[in-house]
Coordinates of C-alpha atoms in Angstrom, one line a residue:
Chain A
X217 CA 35.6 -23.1 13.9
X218 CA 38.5 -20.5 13.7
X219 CA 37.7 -17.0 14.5
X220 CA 40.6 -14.4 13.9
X221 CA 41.1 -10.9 15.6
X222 CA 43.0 -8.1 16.4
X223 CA 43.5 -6.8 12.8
X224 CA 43.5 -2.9 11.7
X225 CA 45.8 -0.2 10.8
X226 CA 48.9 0.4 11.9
X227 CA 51.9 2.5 10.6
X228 CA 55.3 1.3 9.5
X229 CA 57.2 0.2 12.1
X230 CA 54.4 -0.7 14.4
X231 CA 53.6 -3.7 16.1
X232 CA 49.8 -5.7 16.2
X233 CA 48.8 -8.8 17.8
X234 CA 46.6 -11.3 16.1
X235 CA 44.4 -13.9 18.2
X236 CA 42.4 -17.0 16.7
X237 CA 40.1 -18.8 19.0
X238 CA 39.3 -22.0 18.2
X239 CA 36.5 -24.4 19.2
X240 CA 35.0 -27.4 17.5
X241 CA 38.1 -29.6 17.8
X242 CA 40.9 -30.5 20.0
X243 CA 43.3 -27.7 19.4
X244 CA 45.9 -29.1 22.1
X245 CA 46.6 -31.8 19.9
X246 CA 46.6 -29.5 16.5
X247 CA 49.7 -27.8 14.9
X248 CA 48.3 -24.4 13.9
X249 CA 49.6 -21.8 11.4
X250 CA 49.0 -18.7 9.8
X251 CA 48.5 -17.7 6.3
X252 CA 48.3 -14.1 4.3
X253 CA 47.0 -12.8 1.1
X254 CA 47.7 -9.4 0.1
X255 CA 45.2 -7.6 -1.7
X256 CA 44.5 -9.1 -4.7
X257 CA 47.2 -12.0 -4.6
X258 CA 47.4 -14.8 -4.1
X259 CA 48.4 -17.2 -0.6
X260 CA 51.6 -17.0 1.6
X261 CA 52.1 -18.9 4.2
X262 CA 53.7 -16.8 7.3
X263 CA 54.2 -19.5 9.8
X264 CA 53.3 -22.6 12.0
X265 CA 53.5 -24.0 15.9
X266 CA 53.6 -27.7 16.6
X267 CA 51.2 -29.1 19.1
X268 CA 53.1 -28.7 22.8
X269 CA 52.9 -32.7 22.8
X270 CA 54.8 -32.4 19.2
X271 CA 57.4 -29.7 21.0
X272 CA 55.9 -26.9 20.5
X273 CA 58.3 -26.0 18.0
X274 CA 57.6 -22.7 15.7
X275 CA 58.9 -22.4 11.8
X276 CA 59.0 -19.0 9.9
X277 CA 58.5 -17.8 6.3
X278 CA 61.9 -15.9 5.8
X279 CA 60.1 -12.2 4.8
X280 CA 58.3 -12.7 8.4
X281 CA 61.1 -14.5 10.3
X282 CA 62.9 -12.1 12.9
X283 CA 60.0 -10.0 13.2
X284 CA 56.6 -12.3 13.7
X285 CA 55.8 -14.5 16.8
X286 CA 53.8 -17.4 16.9
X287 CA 52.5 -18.9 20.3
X288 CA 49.8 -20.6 21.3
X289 CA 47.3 -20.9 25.0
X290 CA 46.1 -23.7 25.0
X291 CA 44.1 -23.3 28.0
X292 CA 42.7 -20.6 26.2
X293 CA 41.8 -22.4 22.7
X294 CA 43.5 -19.5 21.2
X295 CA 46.6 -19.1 18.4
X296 CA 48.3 -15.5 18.4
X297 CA 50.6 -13.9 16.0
X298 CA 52.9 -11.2 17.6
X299 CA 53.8 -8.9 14.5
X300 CA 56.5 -6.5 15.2
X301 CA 58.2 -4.1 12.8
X302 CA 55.5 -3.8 10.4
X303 CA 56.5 -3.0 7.0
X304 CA 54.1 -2.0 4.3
X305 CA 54.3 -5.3 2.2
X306 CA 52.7 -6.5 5.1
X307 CA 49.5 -5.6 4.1
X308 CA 47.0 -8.6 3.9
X309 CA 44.0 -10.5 4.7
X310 CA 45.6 -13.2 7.7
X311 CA 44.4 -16.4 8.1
X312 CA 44.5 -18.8 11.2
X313 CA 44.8 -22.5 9.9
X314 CA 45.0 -25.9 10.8
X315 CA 46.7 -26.2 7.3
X316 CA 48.0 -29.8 7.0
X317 CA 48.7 -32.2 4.4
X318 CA 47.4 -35.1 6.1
X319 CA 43.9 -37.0 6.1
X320 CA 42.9 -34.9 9.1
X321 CA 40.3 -32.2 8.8
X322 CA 41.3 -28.7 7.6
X323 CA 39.9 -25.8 8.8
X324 CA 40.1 -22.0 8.4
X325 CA 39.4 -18.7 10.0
X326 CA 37.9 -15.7 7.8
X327 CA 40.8 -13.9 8.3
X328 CA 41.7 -10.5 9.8
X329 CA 43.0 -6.9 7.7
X330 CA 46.3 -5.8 8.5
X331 CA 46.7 -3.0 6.8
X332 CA 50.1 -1.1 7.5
X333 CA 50.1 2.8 5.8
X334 CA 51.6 5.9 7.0
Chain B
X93 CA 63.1 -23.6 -1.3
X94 CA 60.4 -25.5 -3.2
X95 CA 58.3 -23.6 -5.2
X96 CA 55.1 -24.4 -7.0
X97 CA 54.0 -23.0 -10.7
X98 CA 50.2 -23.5 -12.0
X99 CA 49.1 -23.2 -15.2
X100 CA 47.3 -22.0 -16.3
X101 CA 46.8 -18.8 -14.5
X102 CA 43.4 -17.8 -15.9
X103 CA 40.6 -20.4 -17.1
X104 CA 37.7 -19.9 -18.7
X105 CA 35.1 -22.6 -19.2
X106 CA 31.6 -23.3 -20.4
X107 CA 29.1 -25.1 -17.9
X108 CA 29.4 -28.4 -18.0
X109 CA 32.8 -29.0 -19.9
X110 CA 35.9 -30.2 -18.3
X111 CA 39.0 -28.4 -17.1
X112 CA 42.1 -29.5 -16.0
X113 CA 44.8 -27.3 -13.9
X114 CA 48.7 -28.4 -13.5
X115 CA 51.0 -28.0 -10.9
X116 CA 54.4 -28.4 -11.2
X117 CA 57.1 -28.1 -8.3
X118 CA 60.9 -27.2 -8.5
X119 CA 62.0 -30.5 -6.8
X120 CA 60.4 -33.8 -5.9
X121 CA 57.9 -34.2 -3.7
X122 CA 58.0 -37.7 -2.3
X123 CA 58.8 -37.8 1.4
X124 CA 60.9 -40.1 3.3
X125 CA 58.0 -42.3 3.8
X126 CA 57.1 -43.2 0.5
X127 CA 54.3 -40.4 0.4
X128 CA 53.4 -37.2 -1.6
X129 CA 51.9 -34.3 0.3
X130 CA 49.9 -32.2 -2.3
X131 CA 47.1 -30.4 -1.4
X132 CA 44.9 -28.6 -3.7
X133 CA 42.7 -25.7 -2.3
X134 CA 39.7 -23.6 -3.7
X135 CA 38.7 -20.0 -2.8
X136 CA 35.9 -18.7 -3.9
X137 CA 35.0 -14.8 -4.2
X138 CA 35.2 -13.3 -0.5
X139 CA 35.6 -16.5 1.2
X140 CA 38.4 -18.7 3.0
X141 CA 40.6 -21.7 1.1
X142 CA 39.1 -24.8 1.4
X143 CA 41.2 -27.7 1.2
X144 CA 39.7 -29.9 -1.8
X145 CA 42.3 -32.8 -2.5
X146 CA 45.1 -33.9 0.0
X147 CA 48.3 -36.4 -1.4
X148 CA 47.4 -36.0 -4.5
X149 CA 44.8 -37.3 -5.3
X150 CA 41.9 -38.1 -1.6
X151 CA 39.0 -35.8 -1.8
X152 CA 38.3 -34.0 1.5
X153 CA 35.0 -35.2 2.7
X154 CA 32.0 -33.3 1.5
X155 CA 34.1 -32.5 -2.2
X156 CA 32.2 -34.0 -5.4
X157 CA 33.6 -36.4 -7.4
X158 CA 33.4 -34.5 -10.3
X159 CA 37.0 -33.4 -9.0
X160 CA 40.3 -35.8 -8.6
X161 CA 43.4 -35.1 -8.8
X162 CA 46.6 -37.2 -9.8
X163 CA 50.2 -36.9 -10.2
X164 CA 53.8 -38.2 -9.1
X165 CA 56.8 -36.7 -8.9
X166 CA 57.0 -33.2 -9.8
X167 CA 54.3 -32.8 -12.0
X168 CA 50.5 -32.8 -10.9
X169 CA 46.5 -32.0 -12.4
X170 CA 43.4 -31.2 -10.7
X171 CA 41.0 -32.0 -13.2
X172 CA 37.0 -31.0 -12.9
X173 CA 35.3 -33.8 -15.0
X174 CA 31.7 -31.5 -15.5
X175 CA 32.5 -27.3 -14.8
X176 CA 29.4 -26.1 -12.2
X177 CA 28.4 -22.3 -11.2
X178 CA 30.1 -23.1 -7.9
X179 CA 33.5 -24.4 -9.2
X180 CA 34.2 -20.4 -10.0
X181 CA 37.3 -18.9 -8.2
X182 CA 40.5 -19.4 -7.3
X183 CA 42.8 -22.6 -7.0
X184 CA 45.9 -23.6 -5.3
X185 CA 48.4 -26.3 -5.1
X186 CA 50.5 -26.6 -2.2
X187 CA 53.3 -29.0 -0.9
X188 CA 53.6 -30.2 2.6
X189 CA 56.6 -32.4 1.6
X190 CA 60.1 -30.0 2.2
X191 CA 58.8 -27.9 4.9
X192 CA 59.6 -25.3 6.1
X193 CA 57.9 -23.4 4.6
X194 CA 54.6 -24.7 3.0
X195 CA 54.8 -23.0 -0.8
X196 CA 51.4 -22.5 -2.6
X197 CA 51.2 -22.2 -6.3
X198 CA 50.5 -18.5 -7.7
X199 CA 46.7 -19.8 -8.1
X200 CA 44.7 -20.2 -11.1
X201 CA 41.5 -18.7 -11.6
X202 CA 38.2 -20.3 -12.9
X203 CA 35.3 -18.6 -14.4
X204 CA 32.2 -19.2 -16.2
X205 CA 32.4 -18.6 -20.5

């Protein structure tokens, strides 16, 4: 199970931090991203963090990249998305996922609102 | 970047008739090791993606086989051999092949005639 939090309003320019706590399977091992959908639209993928046994490493969608941080606590179960420099085409439903293309289970949060308005 | 076009982008169908939605991607997407990663996903009204297909053409567990996908190269079909009340909503391609980044198709939506 992914549960997603931290969403809500914020104005341009702003900055919000997204958390996703995870349980149900061994999220140490998992490489986790994040995924938007603007109202309406369809899905975008934002950005992913390998397991800390893969690296670690973090890749970026380039409208996010510079200004969106990925990290993970893995003591804590828990994915986080650092979103600086809000812009209005940020607005969107986001997503926690272990979104892979692999015979391994793949799960999803319900998402959290972003919504960024003056 | 790869991306992904579906068509078609709206899809009406009657119960219990087939339908068939294609993916195409701008480049192909075998991998290195001989494999295609091509998911297909389905959102319904208010709810999360669920992954239906993965490579092509393995059903997630739990998925009817009244769906299967197939495909090679750069050109794939999710195909729905007998169109239930459930099957309405929203479906995606996506490749897992040239990452990053992961690029869904622009969806295609699925209703009830």
């Amino acid at each position: 199970q992914l549960v997603e939090s931290g969403g809500g309003l914020v104005k341009p320019g702003g900055s919000l931090r997204l958390s996703c706590a995870a349980s149900g399977f061994t999220f140490t091992n998992a490489w986790m991203s994040w995924v938007r959908q603007a109202p309406g639209k369809g899905l975008e993928w934002v950005g992913r963090i390998k397991s800390k046994n893969d690296g670690g490493a973090t890749d970026y969608a380039a409208p996010v990249k510079g200004r969106f941080t990925i990290s993970r606590d893995d003591s804590k179960n828990t994915l986080y998305l650092q979103m600086n420099s809000l812009k209005i085409e940020d607005t969107a439903l986001y997503y926690c996922s272990t979104l892979n293309a692999i015979p391994i289970p793949d799960y999803w949060g319900q998402g959290t609102l972003v919504t960024v308005s003056s | 970047d790869v991306v992904m076009t579906q068509s078609p982008l709206s899809l009406p169908v009657t119960l219990g008739q087939p339908a068939s939605i294609s993916c195409r991607s701008s480049q192909s997407l075998v991998y290195s090791d001989g494999n295609i990663y091509l998911n297909w996903f389905h959102q319904r009204p208010g709810q999360s993606p669920r992954r239906l297909i993965y490579k092509v053409s393995n059903r997630d567990s739990g998925v009817p086989d009244r769906f299967s996908g197939s495909g090679s190269g750069t050109d794939f079909t999710l195909r729905i051999s007998r169109v239930e009340a459930e099957d309405v909503g929203v479906y995606y391609c996506m490749q897992g092949t040239h990452w990053p980044p992961y690029a869904f198709g622009q969806g295609t939506k699925l209703e009830i005639k």
